[in-house]
PDB file of C-alpha atoms in Angstrom:
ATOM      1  CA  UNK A 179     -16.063 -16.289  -8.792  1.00 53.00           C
ATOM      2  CA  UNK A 180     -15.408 -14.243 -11.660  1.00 58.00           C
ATOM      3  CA  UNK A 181     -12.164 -13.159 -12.620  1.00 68.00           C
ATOM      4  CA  UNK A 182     -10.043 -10.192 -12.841  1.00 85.00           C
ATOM      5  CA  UNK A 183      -9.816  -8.835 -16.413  1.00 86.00           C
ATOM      6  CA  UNK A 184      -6.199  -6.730 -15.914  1.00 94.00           C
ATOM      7  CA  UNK A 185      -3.144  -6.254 -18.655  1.00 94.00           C
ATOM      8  CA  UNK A 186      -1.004  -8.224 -15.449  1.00 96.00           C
ATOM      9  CA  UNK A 187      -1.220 -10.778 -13.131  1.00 96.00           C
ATOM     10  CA  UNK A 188      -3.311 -10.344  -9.417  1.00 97.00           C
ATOM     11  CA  UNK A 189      -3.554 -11.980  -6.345  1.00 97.00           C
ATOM     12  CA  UNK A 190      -7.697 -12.137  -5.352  1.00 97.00           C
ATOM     13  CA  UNK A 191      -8.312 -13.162  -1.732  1.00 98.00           C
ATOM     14  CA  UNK A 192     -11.516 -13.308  -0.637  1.00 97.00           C
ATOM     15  CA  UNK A 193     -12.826 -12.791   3.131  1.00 98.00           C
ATOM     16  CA  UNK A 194     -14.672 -15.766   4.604  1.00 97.00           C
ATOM     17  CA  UNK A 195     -17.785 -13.729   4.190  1.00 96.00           C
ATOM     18  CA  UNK A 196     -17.306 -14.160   0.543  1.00 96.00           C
ATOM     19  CA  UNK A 197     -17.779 -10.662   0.169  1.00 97.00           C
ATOM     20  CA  UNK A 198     -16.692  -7.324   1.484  1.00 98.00           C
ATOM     21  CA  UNK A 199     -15.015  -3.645   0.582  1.00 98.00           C
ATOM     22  CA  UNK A 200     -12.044  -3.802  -1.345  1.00 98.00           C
ATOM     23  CA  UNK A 201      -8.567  -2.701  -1.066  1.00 98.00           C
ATOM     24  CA  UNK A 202      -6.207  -2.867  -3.489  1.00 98.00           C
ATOM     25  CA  UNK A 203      -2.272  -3.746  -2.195  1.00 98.00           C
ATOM     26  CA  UNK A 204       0.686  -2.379  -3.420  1.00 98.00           C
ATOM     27  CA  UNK A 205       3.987  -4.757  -3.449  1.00 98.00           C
ATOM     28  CA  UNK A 206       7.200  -3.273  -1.853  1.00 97.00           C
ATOM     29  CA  UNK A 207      10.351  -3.181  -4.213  1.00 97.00           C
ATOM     30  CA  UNK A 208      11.144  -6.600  -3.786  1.00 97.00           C
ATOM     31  CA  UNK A 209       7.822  -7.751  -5.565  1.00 97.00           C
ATOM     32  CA  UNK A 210       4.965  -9.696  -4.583  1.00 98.00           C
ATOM     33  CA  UNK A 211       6.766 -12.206  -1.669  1.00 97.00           C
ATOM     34  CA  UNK A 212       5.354 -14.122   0.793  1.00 97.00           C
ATOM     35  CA  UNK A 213       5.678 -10.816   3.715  1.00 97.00           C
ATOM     36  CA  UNK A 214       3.156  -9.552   0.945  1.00 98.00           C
ATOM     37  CA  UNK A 215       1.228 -12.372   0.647  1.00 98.00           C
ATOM     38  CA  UNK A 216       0.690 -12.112   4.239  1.00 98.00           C
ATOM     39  CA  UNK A 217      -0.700  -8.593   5.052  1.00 98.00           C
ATOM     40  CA  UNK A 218      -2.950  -9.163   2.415  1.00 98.00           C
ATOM     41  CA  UNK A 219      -4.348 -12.481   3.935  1.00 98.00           C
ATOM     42  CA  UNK A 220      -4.267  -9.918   6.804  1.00 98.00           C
ATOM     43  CA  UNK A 221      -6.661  -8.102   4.968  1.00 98.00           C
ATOM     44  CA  UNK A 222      -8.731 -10.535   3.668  1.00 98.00           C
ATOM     45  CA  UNK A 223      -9.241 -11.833   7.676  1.00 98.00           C
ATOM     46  CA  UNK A 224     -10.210  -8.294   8.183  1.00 98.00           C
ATOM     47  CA  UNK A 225     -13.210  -8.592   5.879  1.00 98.00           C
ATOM     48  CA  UNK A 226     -11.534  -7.352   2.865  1.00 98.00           C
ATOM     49  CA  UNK A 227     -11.310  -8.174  -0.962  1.00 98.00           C
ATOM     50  CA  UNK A 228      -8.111  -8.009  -1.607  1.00 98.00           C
ATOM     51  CA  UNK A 229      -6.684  -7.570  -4.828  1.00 98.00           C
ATOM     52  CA  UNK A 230      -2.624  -7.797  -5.582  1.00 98.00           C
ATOM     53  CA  UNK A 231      -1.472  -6.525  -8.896  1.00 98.00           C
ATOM     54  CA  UNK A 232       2.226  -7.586  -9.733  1.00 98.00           C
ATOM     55  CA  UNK A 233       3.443  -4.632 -10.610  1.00 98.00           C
ATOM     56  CA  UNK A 234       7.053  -6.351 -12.114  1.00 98.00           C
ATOM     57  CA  UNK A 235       4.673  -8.073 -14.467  1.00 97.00           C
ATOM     58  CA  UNK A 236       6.343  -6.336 -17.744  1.00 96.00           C
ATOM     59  CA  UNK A 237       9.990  -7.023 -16.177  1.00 97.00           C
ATOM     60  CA  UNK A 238       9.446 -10.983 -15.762  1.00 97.00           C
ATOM     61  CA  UNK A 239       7.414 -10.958 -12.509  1.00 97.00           C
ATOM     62  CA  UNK A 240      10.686 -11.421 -10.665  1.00 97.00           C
ATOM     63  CA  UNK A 241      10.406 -11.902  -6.710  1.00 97.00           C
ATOM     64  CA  UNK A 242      14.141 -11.008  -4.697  1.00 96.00           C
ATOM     65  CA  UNK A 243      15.356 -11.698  -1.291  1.00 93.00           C
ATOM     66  CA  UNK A 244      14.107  -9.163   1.216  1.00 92.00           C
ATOM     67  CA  UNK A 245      16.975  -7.201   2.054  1.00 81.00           C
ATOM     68  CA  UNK A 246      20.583  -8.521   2.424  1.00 83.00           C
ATOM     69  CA  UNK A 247      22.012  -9.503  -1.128  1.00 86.00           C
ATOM     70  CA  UNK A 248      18.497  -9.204  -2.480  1.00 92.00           C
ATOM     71  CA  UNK A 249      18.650  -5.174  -2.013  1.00 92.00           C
ATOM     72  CA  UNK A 250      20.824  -4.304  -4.721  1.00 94.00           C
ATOM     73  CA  UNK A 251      18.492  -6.334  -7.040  1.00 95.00           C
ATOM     74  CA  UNK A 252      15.559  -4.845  -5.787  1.00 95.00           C
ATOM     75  CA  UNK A 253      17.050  -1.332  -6.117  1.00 94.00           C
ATOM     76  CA  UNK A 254      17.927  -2.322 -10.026  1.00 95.00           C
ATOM     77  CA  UNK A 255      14.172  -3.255 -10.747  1.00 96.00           C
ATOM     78  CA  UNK A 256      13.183  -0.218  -9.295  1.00 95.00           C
ATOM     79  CA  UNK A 257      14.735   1.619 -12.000  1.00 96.00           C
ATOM     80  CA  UNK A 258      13.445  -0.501 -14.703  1.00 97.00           C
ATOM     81  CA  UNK A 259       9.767  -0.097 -13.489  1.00 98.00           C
ATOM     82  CA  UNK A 260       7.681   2.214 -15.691  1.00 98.00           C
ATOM     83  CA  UNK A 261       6.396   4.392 -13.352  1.00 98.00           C
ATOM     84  CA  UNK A 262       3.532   5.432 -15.283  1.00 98.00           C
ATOM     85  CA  UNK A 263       2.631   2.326 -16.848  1.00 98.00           C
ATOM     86  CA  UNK A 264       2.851   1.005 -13.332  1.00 98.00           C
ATOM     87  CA  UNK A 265       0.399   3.468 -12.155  1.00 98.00           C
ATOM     88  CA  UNK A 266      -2.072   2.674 -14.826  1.00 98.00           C
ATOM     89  CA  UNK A 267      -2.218  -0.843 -13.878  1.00 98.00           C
ATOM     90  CA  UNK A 268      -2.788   0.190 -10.398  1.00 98.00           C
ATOM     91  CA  UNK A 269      -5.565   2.692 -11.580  1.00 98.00           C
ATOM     92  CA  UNK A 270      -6.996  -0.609 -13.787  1.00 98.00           C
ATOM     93  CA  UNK A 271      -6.801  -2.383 -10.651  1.00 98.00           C
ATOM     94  CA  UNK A 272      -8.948  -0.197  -8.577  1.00 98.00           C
ATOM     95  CA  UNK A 273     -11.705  -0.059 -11.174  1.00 97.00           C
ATOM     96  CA  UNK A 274     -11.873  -3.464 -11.921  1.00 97.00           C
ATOM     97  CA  UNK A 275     -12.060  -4.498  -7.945  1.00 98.00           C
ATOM     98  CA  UNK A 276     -14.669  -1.914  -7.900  1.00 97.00           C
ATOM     99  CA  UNK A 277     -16.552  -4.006 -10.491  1.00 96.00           C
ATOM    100  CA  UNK A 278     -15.994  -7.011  -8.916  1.00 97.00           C
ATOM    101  CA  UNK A 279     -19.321  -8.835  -7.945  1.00 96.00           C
ATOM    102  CA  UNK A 280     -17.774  -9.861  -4.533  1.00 97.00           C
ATOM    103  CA  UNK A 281     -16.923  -6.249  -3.115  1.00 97.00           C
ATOM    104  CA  UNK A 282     -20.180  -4.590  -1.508  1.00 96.00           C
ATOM    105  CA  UNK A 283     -18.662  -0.993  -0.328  1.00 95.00           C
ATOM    106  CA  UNK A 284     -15.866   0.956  -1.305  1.00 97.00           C
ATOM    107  CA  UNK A 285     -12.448   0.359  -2.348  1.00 98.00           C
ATOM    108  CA  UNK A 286      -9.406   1.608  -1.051  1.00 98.00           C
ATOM    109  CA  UNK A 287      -5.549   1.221  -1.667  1.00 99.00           C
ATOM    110  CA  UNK A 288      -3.285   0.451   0.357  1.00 99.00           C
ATOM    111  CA  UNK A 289       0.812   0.022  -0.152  1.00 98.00           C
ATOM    112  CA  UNK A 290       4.305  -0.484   1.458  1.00 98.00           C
ATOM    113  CA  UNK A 291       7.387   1.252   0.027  1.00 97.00           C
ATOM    114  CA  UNK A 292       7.608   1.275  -3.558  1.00 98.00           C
ATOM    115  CA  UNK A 293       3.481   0.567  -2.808  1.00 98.00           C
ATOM    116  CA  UNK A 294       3.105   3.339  -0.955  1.00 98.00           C
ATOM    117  CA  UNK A 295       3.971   5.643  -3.314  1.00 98.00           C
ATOM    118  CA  UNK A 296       2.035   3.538  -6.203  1.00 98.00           C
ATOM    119  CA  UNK A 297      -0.884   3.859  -3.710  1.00 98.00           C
ATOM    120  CA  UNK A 298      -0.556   7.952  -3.346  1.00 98.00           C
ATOM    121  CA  UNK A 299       0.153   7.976  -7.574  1.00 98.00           C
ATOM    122  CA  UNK A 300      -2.709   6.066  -7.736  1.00 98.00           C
ATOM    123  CA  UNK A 301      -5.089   8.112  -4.955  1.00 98.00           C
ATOM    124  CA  UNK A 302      -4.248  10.886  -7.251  1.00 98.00           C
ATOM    125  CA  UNK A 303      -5.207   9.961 -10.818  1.00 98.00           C
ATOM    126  CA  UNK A 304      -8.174   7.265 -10.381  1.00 98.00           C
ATOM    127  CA  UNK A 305     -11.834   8.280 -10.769  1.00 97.00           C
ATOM    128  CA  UNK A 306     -13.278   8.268  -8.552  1.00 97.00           C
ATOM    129  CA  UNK A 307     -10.530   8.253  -6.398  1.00 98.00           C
ATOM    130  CA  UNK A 308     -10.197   5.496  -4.022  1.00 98.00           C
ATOM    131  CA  UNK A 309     -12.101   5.667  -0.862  1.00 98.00           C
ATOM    132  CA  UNK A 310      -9.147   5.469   1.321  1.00 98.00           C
ATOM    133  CA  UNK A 311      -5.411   5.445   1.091  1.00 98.00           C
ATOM    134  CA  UNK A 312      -3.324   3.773   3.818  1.00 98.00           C
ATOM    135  CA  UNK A 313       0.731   4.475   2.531  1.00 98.00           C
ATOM    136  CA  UNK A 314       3.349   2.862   4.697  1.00 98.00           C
ATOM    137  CA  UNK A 315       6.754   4.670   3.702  1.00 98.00           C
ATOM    138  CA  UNK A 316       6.059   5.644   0.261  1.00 96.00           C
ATOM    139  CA  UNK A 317       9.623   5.949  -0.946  1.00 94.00           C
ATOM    140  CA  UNK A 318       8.382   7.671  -3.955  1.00 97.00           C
ATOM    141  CA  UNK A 319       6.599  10.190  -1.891  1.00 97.00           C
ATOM    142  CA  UNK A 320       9.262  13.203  -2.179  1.00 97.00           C
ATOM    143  CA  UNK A 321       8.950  13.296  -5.775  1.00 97.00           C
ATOM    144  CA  UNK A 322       5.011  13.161  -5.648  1.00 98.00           C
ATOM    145  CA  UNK A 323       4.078  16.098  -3.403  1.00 97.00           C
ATOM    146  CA  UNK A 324       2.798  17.991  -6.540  1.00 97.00           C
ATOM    147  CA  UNK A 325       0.485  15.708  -6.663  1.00 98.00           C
ATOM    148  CA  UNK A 326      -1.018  15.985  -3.023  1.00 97.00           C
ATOM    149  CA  UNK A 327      -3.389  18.686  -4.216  1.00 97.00           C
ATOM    150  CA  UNK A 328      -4.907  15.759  -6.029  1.00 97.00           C
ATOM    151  CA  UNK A 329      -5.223  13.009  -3.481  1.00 98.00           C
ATOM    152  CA  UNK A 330      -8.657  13.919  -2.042  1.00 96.00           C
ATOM    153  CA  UNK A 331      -9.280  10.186  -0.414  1.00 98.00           C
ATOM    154  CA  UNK A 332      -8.996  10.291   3.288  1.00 98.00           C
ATOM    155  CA  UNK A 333      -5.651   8.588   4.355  1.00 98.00           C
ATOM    156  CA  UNK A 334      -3.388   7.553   7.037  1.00 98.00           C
ATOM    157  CA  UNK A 335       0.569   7.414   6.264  1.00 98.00           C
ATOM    158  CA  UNK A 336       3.081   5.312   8.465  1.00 98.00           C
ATOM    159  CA  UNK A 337       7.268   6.793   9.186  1.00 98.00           C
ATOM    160  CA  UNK A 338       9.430   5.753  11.153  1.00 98.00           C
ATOM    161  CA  UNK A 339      11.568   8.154  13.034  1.00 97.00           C
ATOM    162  CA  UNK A 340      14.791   6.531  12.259  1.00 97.00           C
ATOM    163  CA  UNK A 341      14.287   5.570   8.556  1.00 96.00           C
ATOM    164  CA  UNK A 342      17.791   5.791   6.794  1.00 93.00           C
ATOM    165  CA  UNK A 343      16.272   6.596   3.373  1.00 94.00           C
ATOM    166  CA  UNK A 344      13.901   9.106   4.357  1.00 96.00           C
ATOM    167  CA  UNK A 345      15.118  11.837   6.877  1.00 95.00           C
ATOM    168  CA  UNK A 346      12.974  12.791   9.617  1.00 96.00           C
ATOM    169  CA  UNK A 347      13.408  15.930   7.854  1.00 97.00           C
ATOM    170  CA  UNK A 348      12.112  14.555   4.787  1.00 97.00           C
ATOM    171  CA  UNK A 349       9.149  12.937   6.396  1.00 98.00           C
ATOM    172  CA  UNK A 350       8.217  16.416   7.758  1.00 98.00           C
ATOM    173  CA  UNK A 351       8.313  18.259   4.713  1.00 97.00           C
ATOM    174  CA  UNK A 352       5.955  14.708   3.472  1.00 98.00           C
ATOM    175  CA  UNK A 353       3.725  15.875   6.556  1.00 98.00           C
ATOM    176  CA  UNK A 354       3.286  19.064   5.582  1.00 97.00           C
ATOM    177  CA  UNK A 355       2.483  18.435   2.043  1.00 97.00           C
ATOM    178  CA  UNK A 356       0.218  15.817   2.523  1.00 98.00           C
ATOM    179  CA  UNK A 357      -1.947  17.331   5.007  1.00 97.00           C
ATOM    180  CA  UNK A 358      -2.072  20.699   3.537  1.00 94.00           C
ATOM    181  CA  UNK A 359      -5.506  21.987   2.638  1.00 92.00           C
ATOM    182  CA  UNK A 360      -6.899  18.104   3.659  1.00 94.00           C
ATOM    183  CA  UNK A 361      -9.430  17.346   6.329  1.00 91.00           C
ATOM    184  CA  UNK A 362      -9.305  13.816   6.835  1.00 97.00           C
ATOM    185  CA  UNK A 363      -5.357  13.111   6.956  1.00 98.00           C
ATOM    186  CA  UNK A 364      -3.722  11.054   9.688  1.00 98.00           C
ATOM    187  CA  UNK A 365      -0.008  11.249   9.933  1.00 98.00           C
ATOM    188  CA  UNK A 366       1.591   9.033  12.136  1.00 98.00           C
ATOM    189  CA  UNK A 367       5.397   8.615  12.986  1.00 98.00           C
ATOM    190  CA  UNK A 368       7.117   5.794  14.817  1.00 98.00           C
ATOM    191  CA  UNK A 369       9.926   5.972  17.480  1.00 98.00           C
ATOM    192  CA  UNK A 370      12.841   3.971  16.495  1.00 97.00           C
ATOM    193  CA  UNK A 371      11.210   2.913  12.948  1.00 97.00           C
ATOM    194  CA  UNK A 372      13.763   2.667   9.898  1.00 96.00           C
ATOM    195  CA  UNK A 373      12.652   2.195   6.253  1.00 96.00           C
ATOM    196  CA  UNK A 374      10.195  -0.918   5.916  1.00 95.00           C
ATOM    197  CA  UNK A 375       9.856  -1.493   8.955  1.00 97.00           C
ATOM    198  CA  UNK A 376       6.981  -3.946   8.658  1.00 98.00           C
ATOM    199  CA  UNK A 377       8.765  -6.166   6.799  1.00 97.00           C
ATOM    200  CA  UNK A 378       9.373  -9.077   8.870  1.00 95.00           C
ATOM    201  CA  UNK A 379      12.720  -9.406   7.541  1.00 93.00           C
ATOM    202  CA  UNK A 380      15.621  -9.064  10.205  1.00 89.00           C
ATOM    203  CA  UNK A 381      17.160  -5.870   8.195  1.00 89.00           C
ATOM    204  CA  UNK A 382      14.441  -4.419   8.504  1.00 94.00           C
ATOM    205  CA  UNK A 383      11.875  -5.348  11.335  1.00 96.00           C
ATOM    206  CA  UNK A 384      10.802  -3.186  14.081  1.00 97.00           C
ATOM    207  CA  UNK A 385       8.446  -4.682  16.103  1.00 97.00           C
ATOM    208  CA  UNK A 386       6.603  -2.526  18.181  1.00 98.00           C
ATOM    209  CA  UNK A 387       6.812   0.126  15.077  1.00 98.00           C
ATOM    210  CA  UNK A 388       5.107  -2.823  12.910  1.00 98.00           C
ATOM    211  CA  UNK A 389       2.642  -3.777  15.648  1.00 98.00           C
ATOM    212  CA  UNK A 390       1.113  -0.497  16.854  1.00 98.00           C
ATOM    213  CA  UNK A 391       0.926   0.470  12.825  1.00 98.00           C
ATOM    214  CA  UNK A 392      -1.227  -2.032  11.941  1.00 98.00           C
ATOM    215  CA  UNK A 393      -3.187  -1.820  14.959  1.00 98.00           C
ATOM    216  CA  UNK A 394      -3.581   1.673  13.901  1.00 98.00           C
ATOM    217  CA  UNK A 395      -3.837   0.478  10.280  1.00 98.00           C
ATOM    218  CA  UNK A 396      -6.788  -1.872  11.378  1.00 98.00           C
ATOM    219  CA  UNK A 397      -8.802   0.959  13.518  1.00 98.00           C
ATOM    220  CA  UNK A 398      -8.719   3.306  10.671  1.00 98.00           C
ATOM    221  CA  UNK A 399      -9.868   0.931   8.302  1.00 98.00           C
ATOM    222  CA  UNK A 400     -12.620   0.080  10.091  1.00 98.00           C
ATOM    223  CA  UNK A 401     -13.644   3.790  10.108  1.00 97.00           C
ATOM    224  CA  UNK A 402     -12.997   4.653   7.315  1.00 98.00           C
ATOM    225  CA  UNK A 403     -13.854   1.759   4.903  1.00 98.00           C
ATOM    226  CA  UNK A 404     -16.104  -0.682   7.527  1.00 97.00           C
ATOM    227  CA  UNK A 405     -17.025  -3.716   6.939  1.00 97.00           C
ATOM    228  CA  UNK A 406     -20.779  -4.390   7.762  1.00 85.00           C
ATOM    229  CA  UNK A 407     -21.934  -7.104  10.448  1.00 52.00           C
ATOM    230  CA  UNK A 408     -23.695  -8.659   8.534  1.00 38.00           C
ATOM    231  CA  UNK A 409     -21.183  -9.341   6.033  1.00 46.00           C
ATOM    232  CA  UNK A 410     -18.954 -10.534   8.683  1.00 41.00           C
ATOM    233  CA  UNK A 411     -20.902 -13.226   9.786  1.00 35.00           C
ATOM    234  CA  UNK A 412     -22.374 -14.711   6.905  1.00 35.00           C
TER     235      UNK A 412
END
């Protein structure tokens, strides 16, 4: 299988197809773990190449308990992240999945927290733009509405109700931005969700919230970037 020519490290997981659409996963703040790992195997059983850029590459590639005495860690490498050099590896990430011999369809993005935002950033600046944007929390999202204008991939977002770093007032104003002047937007909020809730981690975990999103998260994929038949049983 050929390999991924990117400035950082990525994670390639291939469907047992061999082949497929692509989507492109974006690490939370706590950097490419094993919760990661996961949902994009997730993917991949889905009928997806997936591709997993490490996005703390250029700060060491560092990987931080989820939650507990991990946060404040996470949190720091946050503010070291070049944003926009961390955006350009995403956008580098989407082109070279969409040149990779093994994905037959489109290619979306997809991203949790910190990814979630990177996937919006992302949505925004590629061309051509991904072919649909799945954003779980973007944390980053308040100080990327300018950029909603931009994002013309279809796309579904993910809030909980209760998240303690974004205000359900917050995620409104988000809703409204976001969906704006765009036809193909699905907004969806979760009762009793705080921040990253998908995470299994006990901090943060909400499980019917996490359940009934990625059913959703499934559904919507299927629509909107569907795997053939045929691929899927080859």
């Amino acid at each position: 299988m050929s390999p991924i020519d990117l400035d950082v490290p990525a994670d390639l997981l291939l469907p047992e197809s061999g082949s497929g659409p692509g989507i492109v996963l974006f690490q939370e703040i706590f950097g490419v773990t094993d919760y990661i790992r996961s949902r994009a195997q997730d993917l991949a059983d889905l009928g997806y190449v997936v591709l997993v850029p490490h996005l703390y590459a250029r700060l060491g590639d560092p990987v931080v308990e989820e939650g507990g005495e991990g946060l404040p860690r996470a949190m720091a490498l946050l503010e070291e992240l070049d944003w926009q050099q961390a955006v350009e590896d995403g956008v580098a990430a989407v082109a070279a999945l969409r040149d990779h011999p093994a994905v037959e369809g489109g290619v979306g993005v997809l991203g949790f927290c910190l990814g979630g935002g990177m996937a919006f950033n992302v949505a925004a600046v590629a061309r051509p733009a991904p072919d649909a944007l799945v954003s779980y929390y973007g944390s980053a999202l308040p100080n990327l509405l300018g950029l909603a204008p931009d994002v013309t991939s279809p796309s579904l977002h993910h809030f909980g109700d209760s998240d303690t770093y974004l205000p359900l007032a917050t995620v409104r104003d988000i809703e409204r931005a976001v969906t704006e002047g765009h036809d193909d937007v699905t907004f969806v909020v979760h009762p009793g969700g705080d921040h990253a809730f998908d995470n299994p981690s006990p901090m943060f975990h909400h499980a019917e919230a996490s359940a009934a999103a990625w059913e959703q998260t499934a559904t919507w994929l299927a629509s909107h970037l569907p795997v053939e038949a045929s691929a899927t049983t080859r």
